[in-house]
Amino acid sequence: MNNRASLLNGFSKLTREEKLEVIGGLFDNSDEAIEGFKSFEHPDEVIQEMISEFSENSISNFHLPYSVAPNFMINGKPYVVPMVIEESSVVAAASNAAKFWFSRGGFHAEIVDTQKVGQVHFIWKDDKETLIQRFDELKHYLISGTEDITENMRKRGGGVLDIELKDFSDQEEGLMQLFVTFETKDSMGANFVNSCLERFADLFKRWYASQSEFSGEGLEIVMCILSNLTPNCMVKCWVECEVKEFDNLVPGTDGADFARRFRTAVRIAQIDPYRATTHNKGIYNGIDAVVLASGNDFRAVEACGHAYASMNGGYSSLTDCQIDGDKFTFTLHLPIALGVVGGLTNLHPLVKLSMAMLGNPDARELMGIAAAAGLANNFGAVKSLVTTGIQQGHMKMHLFNIMKQLDVCNSEKDRVVEYFKDRSVSVSGVRKFVEELRMVQDAGCMNI
Ligand code: MEV
């Protein structure tokens, strides 16, 4: 495709067909490109229309595998966990770890709290002492002035929890903030939080203008927005067993030695941000897959976790490992704001199926499930890293991608899989084996 893109005025106003025509025109072979985009449309028009409406300017659908990881035991309850992810080894790693822990007490999950945060950022150029003195009155005015917005949430046990006044004027002249905490129960709550904040800003301006102690010229609202950093929306998830349970986890391993090496690997991620980043990425392999399958916002979830991982001043591991005598404990502490109502949850047909597969959990239960998937993936990754190395498992899964890339036909797949069962996999190795196979077989179904 040549670079034929130019300023496209009014593109969003075009129909989907018209958009496809325009985009097709950017390709050397527009008909083929348009057909390619159309071939991923859902055959059911109603479903297609609904999916298209999730985003502006959609011209096709982007498919990812919808997988399941069976054998998760979480707080004594078995689950098959839906996972949407493109990386070939993630679901295998989660499933293996889940099965290992299933008969060893499973995953334990505790919801520490579920608070959400929002902020009204403002510049204050008036009498600060008076604002501080009158703040309780202002707070009451703000909370009662949003009762119409918070009514339903309050009926569900949520609402505005508190409003604090924060002062950042030592870093930026006049900069202050209303720091608001919310309980949003089963919804992630983004729209609820932002609506309350924008109302607070209006009410704050009105209150300020009506107070004779102030000049009337000293309040500027800069912006109102939720914060994705929710350190009080927290799940703790852990697994535990005696170290001897790890005997022969990988053939030939001594359990105590495995536990020691595993703990050292976690320590490295606690000490070194380079390792911590990859370690935590492995945790989010599992979490994001569940977050996507449950129609939640994986960008928010990741941003929150990574910010939390840096809250002690340096970026560090989200998991911790302790060995106390013979007892091994592996724990994940994670802030994660998830919803089971609102957003995509009630719309996307596959999200509805995910929720049903999980037994229609509430938000707290879903937090535990996502955390268990994260801990399972972290366990699987660190286990491989300190034993066989990561490539063995990765490349085994990648073998199927390589075979696809090399157009290996069905009749030869079994031979390839068998051959690479205990050999290391590489693109060149697979290519060579397939070429040799073809020479012996003198059969021509490959194109490599
Ligand atoms: C790959 O997606 C994730 C790992 O790199 C995680 C880790 O190194 O812990 C295997």
CSV table of N, CA, C and O in Angstrom, one decimal, residues 157-219:
chain,number,residue,atom,x,y,z
A,157,GLY,N,-26.2,0.9,47.8
A,157,GLY,CA,-25.2,0.9,48.8
A,157,GLY,C,-24.0,1.7,48.5
A,157,GLY,O,-23.0,1.6,49.2
A,158,GLY,N,-24.0,2.4,47.4
A,158,GLY,CA,-22.8,3.2,47.0
A,158,GLY,C,-23.0,4.7,47.1
A,158,GLY,O,-23.9,5.1,47.9
A,159,GLY,N,-22.2,5.5,46.4
A,159,GLY,CA,-22.3,6.9,46.5
A,159,GLY,C,-21.0,7.6,46.7
A,159,GLY,O,-19.9,7.0,46.6
A,160,VAL,N,-21.1,8.9,47.2
A,160,VAL,CA,-19.9,9.6,47.5
A,160,VAL,C,-19.5,9.3,48.9
A,160,VAL,O,-20.3,9.4,49.8
A,161,LEU,N,-18.3,8.9,49.1
A,161,LEU,CA,-17.8,8.5,50.5
A,161,LEU,C,-17.3,9.7,51.2
A,161,LEU,O,-17.6,9.9,52.4
A,162,ASP,N,-16.5,10.5,50.5
A,162,ASP,CA,-15.8,11.6,51.2
A,162,ASP,C,-15.3,12.6,50.2
A,162,ASP,O,-15.0,12.2,49.0
A,163,ILE,N,-15.1,13.9,50.6
A,163,ILE,CA,-14.4,14.8,49.7
A,163,ILE,C,-13.3,15.5,50.6
A,163,ILE,O,-13.6,16.0,51.7
A,164,GLU,N,-12.1,15.5,50.1
A,164,GLU,CA,-11.0,16.1,50.8
A,164,GLU,C,-10.5,17.3,50.0
A,164,GLU,O,-10.6,17.3,48.8
A,165,LEU,N,-9.9,18.3,50.7
A,165,LEU,CA,-9.3,19.4,50.0
A,165,LEU,C,-7.8,19.2,50.0
A,165,LEU,O,-7.2,19.0,51.1
A,166,LYS,N,-7.2,19.2,48.8
A,166,LYS,CA,-5.7,19.0,48.8
A,166,LYS,C,-5.1,20.2,48.2
A,166,LYS,O,-5.6,20.9,47.3
A,167,ASP,N,-3.9,20.5,48.7
A,167,ASP,CA,-3.2,21.7,48.3
A,167,ASP,C,-1.9,21.4,47.6
A,167,ASP,O,-1.0,20.7,48.2
A,168,PHE,N,-1.8,21.8,46.4
A,168,PHE,CA,-0.5,21.5,45.6
A,168,PHE,C,0.2,22.9,45.3
A,168,PHE,O,0.9,22.9,44.3
A,169,SER,N,-0.2,23.9,46.0
A,169,SER,CA,0.2,25.3,45.6
A,169,SER,C,1.7,25.5,45.8
A,169,SER,O,2.3,26.4,45.3
A,170,ASP,N,2.4,24.5,46.6
A,170,ASP,CA,3.8,24.6,46.7
A,170,ASP,C,4.5,24.2,45.4
A,170,ASP,O,5.7,24.5,45.2
A,171,GLN,N,3.8,23.5,44.5
A,171,GLN,CA,4.3,23.0,43.3
A,171,GLN,C,3.9,23.7,42.1
A,171,GLN,O,4.5,23.8,41.0
A,172,GLU,N,2.7,24.3,42.2
A,172,GLU,CA,2.2,25.1,41.1
A,172,GLU,C,1.3,26.2,41.7
A,172,GLU,O,0.4,25.9,42.5
A,173,GLU,N,1.5,27.4,41.3
A,173,GLU,CA,0.8,28.5,42.0
A,173,GLU,C,-0.7,28.4,42.0
A,173,GLU,O,-1.3,28.2,41.0
A,174,GLY,N,-1.3,28.3,43.2
A,174,GLY,CA,-2.7,28.3,43.4
A,174,GLY,C,-3.3,26.9,43.2
A,174,GLY,O,-4.5,26.7,43.4
A,175,LEU,N,-2.5,25.9,42.8
A,175,LEU,CA,-3.1,24.6,42.5
A,175,LEU,C,-3.7,23.9,43.7
A,175,LEU,O,-3.0,23.6,44.7
A,176,MET,N,-5.0,23.6,43.6
A,176,MET,CA,-5.6,22.8,44.7
A,176,MET,C,-6.5,21.7,44.0
A,176,MET,O,-6.7,21.7,42.8
A,177,GLN,N,-7.2,21.0,44.9
A,177,GLN,CA,-7.9,19.8,44.4
A,177,GLN,C,-9.0,19.4,45.3
A,177,GLN,O,-8.8,19.3,46.5
A,178,LEU,N,-10.2,19.0,44.8
A,178,LEU,CA,-11.2,18.3,45.5
A,178,LEU,C,-10.9,16.8,45.3
A,178,LEU,O,-10.9,16.4,44.1
A,179,PHE,N,-10.5,16.1,46.3
A,179,PHE,CA,-10.2,14.7,46.1
A,179,PHE,C,-11.3,13.9,46.6
A,179,PHE,O,-11.6,13.9,47.8
A,180,VAL,N,-12.0,13.2,45.7
A,180,VAL,CA,-13.3,12.6,46.1
A,180,VAL,C,-13.2,11.1,46.0
A,180,VAL,O,-12.7,10.5,45.1
A,181,THR,N,-13.7,10.4,47.1
A,181,THR,CA,-13.8,9.0,47.0
A,181,THR,C,-15.2,8.5,46.9
A,181,THR,O,-16.2,9.1,47.4
A,182,PHE,N,-15.4,7.4,46.1
A,182,PHE,CA,-16.7,6.9,45.8
A,182,PHE,C,-16.8,5.4,46.0
A,182,PHE,O,-15.8,4.7,45.9
A,183,GLU,N,-18.0,4.9,46.3
A,183,GLU,CA,-18.2,3.5,46.2
A,183,GLU,C,-19.2,3.3,45.0
A,183,GLU,O,-20.3,3.9,45.0
A,184,THR,N,-18.8,2.5,44.1
A,184,THR,CA,-19.7,2.3,42.9
A,184,THR,C,-20.2,0.9,42.8
A,184,THR,O,-20.7,0.6,41.7
A,185,LYS,N,-20.1,0.1,43.8
A,185,LYS,CA,-20.7,-1.2,43.9
A,185,LYS,C,-20.3,-2.1,42.6
A,185,LYS,O,-19.1,-2.2,42.3
A,186,ASP,N,-21.3,-2.6,41.9
A,186,ASP,CA,-21.0,-3.5,40.8
A,186,ASP,C,-20.6,-2.8,39.5
A,186,ASP,O,-20.3,-3.5,38.5
A,187,SER,N,-20.7,-1.5,39.4
A,187,SER,CA,-20.3,-0.8,38.2
A,187,SER,C,-18.8,-0.3,38.4
A,187,SER,O,-18.4,0.0,39.5
A,188,MET,N,-18.1,-0.2,37.2
A,188,MET,CA,-16.8,0.3,37.3
A,188,MET,C,-16.9,1.8,37.7
A,188,MET,O,-16.1,2.4,38.4
A,189,GLY,N,-18.0,2.4,37.2
A,189,GLY,CA,-18.4,3.7,37.8
A,189,GLY,C,-17.8,4.9,37.1
A,189,GLY,O,-18.0,6.1,37.6
A,190,ALA,N,-17.2,4.8,36.0
A,190,ALA,CA,-16.5,5.9,35.3
A,190,ALA,C,-17.5,7.1,35.0
A,190,ALA,O,-17.2,8.2,35.4
A,191,ASN,N,-18.6,6.7,34.4
A,191,ASN,CA,-19.6,7.8,34.1
A,191,ASN,C,-20.2,8.4,35.3
A,191,ASN,O,-20.4,9.6,35.4
A,192,PHE,N,-20.5,7.6,36.3
A,192,PHE,CA,-21.1,8.1,37.5
A,192,PHE,C,-20.1,9.1,38.2
A,192,PHE,O,-20.5,10.2,38.6
A,193,VAL,N,-18.8,8.6,38.3
A,193,VAL,CA,-17.8,9.5,39.0
A,193,VAL,C,-17.7,10.8,38.2
A,193,VAL,O,-17.7,11.9,38.8
A,194,ASN,N,-17.5,10.7,36.9
A,194,ASN,CA,-17.3,11.9,36.1
A,194,ASN,C,-18.5,12.9,36.2
A,194,ASN,O,-18.3,14.1,36.3
A,195,SER,N,-19.7,12.3,36.2
A,195,SER,CA,-20.9,13.2,36.3
A,195,SER,C,-20.9,13.9,37.6
A,195,SER,O,-21.2,15.1,37.7
A,196,CYS,N,-20.6,13.2,38.7
A,196,CYS,CA,-20.6,13.8,40.0
A,196,CYS,C,-19.6,14.9,40.0
A,196,CYS,O,-19.8,16.0,40.5
A,197,LEU,N,-18.4,14.6,39.5
A,197,LEU,CA,-17.3,15.6,39.6
A,197,LEU,C,-17.7,16.9,38.8
A,197,LEU,O,-17.4,18.0,39.3
A,198,GLU,N,-18.3,16.7,37.6
A,198,GLU,CA,-18.7,17.9,36.9
A,198,GLU,C,-19.7,18.7,37.6
A,198,GLU,O,-19.7,20.0,37.6
A,199,ARG,N,-20.6,18.0,38.3
A,199,ARG,CA,-21.6,18.7,39.1
A,199,ARG,C,-21.0,19.5,40.3
A,199,ARG,O,-21.3,20.6,40.6
A,200,PHE,N,-20.0,18.8,40.9
A,200,PHE,CA,-19.3,19.4,42.0
A,200,PHE,C,-18.6,20.7,41.6
A,200,PHE,O,-18.7,21.7,42.3
A,201,ALA,N,-18.0,20.7,40.4
A,201,ALA,CA,-17.4,21.9,39.9
A,201,ALA,C,-18.4,23.0,39.7
A,201,ALA,O,-18.1,24.2,40.1
A,202,ASP,N,-19.5,22.7,39.1
A,202,ASP,CA,-20.6,23.8,39.0
A,202,ASP,C,-21.0,24.3,40.3
A,202,ASP,O,-21.2,25.5,40.5
A,203,LEU,N,-21.3,23.3,41.2
A,203,LEU,CA,-21.7,23.7,42.6
A,203,LEU,C,-20.7,24.6,43.3
A,203,LEU,O,-21.0,25.5,44.0
A,204,PHE,N,-19.4,24.2,43.1
A,204,PHE,CA,-18.3,24.9,43.8
A,204,PHE,C,-18.3,26.3,43.3
A,204,PHE,O,-18.2,27.3,44.1
A,205,LYS,N,-18.4,26.5,42.0
A,205,LYS,CA,-18.4,27.9,41.4
A,205,LYS,C,-19.6,28.7,42.0
A,205,LYS,O,-19.4,29.8,42.4
A,206,ARG,N,-20.8,28.0,42.0
A,206,ARG,CA,-22.0,28.7,42.5
A,206,ARG,C,-21.8,29.1,44.0
A,206,ARG,O,-22.1,30.2,44.4
A,207,TRP,N,-21.3,28.2,44.8
A,207,TRP,CA,-21.1,28.4,46.2
A,207,TRP,C,-20.1,29.6,46.4
A,207,TRP,O,-20.3,30.5,47.2
A,208,TYR,N,-19.0,29.5,45.7
A,208,TYR,CA,-18.0,30.5,45.8
A,208,TYR,C,-18.5,31.9,45.5
A,208,TYR,O,-18.3,32.9,46.2
A,209,ALA,N,-19.3,32.0,44.4
A,209,ALA,CA,-19.8,33.3,43.9
A,209,ALA,C,-20.8,33.8,45.0
A,209,ALA,O,-21.0,35.1,45.1
A,210,SER,N,-21.4,33.0,45.8
A,210,SER,CA,-22.4,33.4,46.7
A,210,SER,C,-21.9,33.8,48.1
A,210,SER,O,-22.6,34.3,49.0
A,211,GLN,N,-20.5,33.6,48.3
A,211,GLN,CA,-19.9,33.9,49.6
A,211,GLN,C,-19.3,35.3,49.6
A,211,GLN,O,-18.4,35.6,48.8
A,212,SER,N,-19.8,36.1,50.6
A,212,SER,CA,-19.3,37.5,50.6
A,212,SER,C,-17.8,37.7,51.0
A,212,SER,O,-17.2,38.6,50.7
A,213,GLU,N,-17.3,36.6,51.7
A,213,GLU,CA,-15.9,36.7,52.2
A,213,GLU,C,-14.9,36.6,51.0
A,213,GLU,O,-13.8,37.0,51.2
A,214,PHE,N,-15.4,36.1,49.9
A,214,PHE,CA,-14.4,36.0,48.8
A,214,PHE,C,-14.6,37.1,47.8
A,214,PHE,O,-15.7,37.7,47.7
A,215,SER,N,-13.5,37.2,46.9
A,215,SER,CA,-13.6,38.3,45.9
A,215,SER,C,-14.5,38.0,44.8
A,215,SER,O,-15.0,38.9,44.1
A,216,GLY,N,-14.7,36.7,44.5
A,216,GLY,CA,-15.5,36.3,43.4
A,216,GLY,C,-14.7,36.1,42.1
A,216,GLY,O,-15.2,35.7,41.1
A,217,GLU,N,-13.4,36.4,42.2
A,217,GLU,CA,-12.5,36.4,41.0
A,217,GLU,C,-11.4,35.3,41.2
A,217,GLU,O,-10.6,35.2,40.3
A,218,GLY,N,-11.5,34.5,42.3
A,218,GLY,CA,-10.3,33.7,42.6
A,218,GLY,C,-10.4,32.2,42.4
A,218,GLY,O,-9.6,31.5,43.0
A,219,LEU,N,-11.4,31.8,41.7
A,219,LEU,CA,-11.6,30.3,41.5
A,219,LEU,C,-11.6,30.0,40.0
A,219,LEU,O,-12.4,30.5,39.3
